[in-house]
Amino acid sequence: MEVKRFLGYRLDKVEEVLKEKGIKYELVLTNNPKNVLIGEEKRVIKIKDLNDKIIIYYSYF
């Protein structure tokens, strides 16, 4: 599955798709350099596709 297409998407929508497909994933919260939350919506900012699972980095926008 091409997971890079999920960059910038809302985290809840990406989680729905991954759960539907039965793909294992791990979530990592990433704050901006000043450690300040910009907003309340979680968005995917980086994805690492490993052999056995996907690591999703997300931040608040």
Tab-separated table of C-alpha atoms in Angstrom:
chain	number	residue	atom	x	y	z
A	1	MET	CA	0.000	0.000	0.000
A	2	GLU	CA	1.336	3.429	-0.909
A	3	VAL	CA	1.166	5.210	2.455
A	4	LYS	CA	2.994	8.410	1.454
A	5	ARG	CA	-0.260	9.635	-0.070
A	6	PHE	CA	-1.608	10.122	3.481
A	7	LEU	CA	0.776	13.005	4.252
A	8	GLY	CA	-1.229	16.023	5.377
A	9	TYR	CA	-4.401	14.013	5.992
A	10	ARG	CA	-6.330	14.085	9.253
A	11	LEU	CA	-5.054	11.372	11.576
A	12	ASP	CA	-8.500	9.965	12.368
A	13	LYS	CA	-9.223	9.342	8.669
A	14	VAL	CA	-5.861	7.621	8.136
A	15	GLU	CA	-6.436	5.401	11.188
A	16	GLU	CA	-9.830	4.332	9.786
A	17	VAL	CA	-8.262	3.200	6.507
A	18	LEU	CA	-5.382	1.357	8.179
A	19	LYS	CA	-7.733	-0.453	10.582
A	20	GLU	CA	-9.998	-1.435	7.651
A	21	LYS	CA	-7.038	-2.909	5.786
A	22	GLY	CA	-5.629	-4.607	8.911
A	23	ILE	CA	-2.294	-2.788	8.727
A	24	LYS	CA	-0.242	-2.494	11.930
A	25	TYR	CA	0.846	1.030	12.797
A	26	GLU	CA	2.425	3.086	15.565
A	27	LEU	CA	1.685	6.741	16.331
A	28	VAL	CA	4.306	9.301	17.344
A	29	LEU	CA	3.300	12.819	18.468
A	30	THR	CA	5.647	15.518	17.181
A	31	ASN	CA	5.481	19.087	18.444
A	32	ASN	CA	6.841	22.090	16.606
A	33	PRO	CA	10.288	23.455	17.613
A	34	LYS	CA	8.822	25.905	20.157
A	35	ASN	CA	6.783	23.050	21.721
A	36	VAL	CA	3.535	24.951	21.168
A	37	LEU	CA	0.357	23.319	19.867
A	38	ILE	CA	-0.859	25.243	16.823
A	39	GLY	CA	-4.430	23.946	16.817
A	40	GLU	CA	-6.647	21.038	17.807
A	41	GLU	CA	-6.717	18.979	14.605
A	42	LYS	CA	-4.232	16.103	14.302
A	43	ARG	CA	-2.554	15.778	10.890
A	44	VAL	CA	-0.010	13.326	9.491
A	45	ILE	CA	3.373	14.981	8.904
A	46	LYS	CA	5.695	12.020	8.246
A	47	ILE	CA	5.340	8.300	7.524
A	48	LYS	CA	7.932	5.534	7.746
A	49	ASP	CA	6.951	2.322	6.011
A	50	LEU	CA	8.730	-0.577	7.728
A	51	ASN	CA	8.361	-4.204	6.680
A	52	ASP	CA	6.074	-5.236	9.540
A	53	LYS	CA	4.347	-1.927	10.426
A	54	ILE	CA	3.991	1.751	9.623
A	55	ILE	CA	5.172	4.554	11.897
A	56	ILE	CA	3.020	7.676	11.623
A	57	TYR	CA	4.300	10.991	12.946
A	58	TYR	CA	1.578	13.541	13.574
A	59	SER	CA	1.191	17.052	14.957
A	60	TYR	CA	-1.605	19.437	15.855
A	61	PHE	CA	-2.718	22.003	13.263
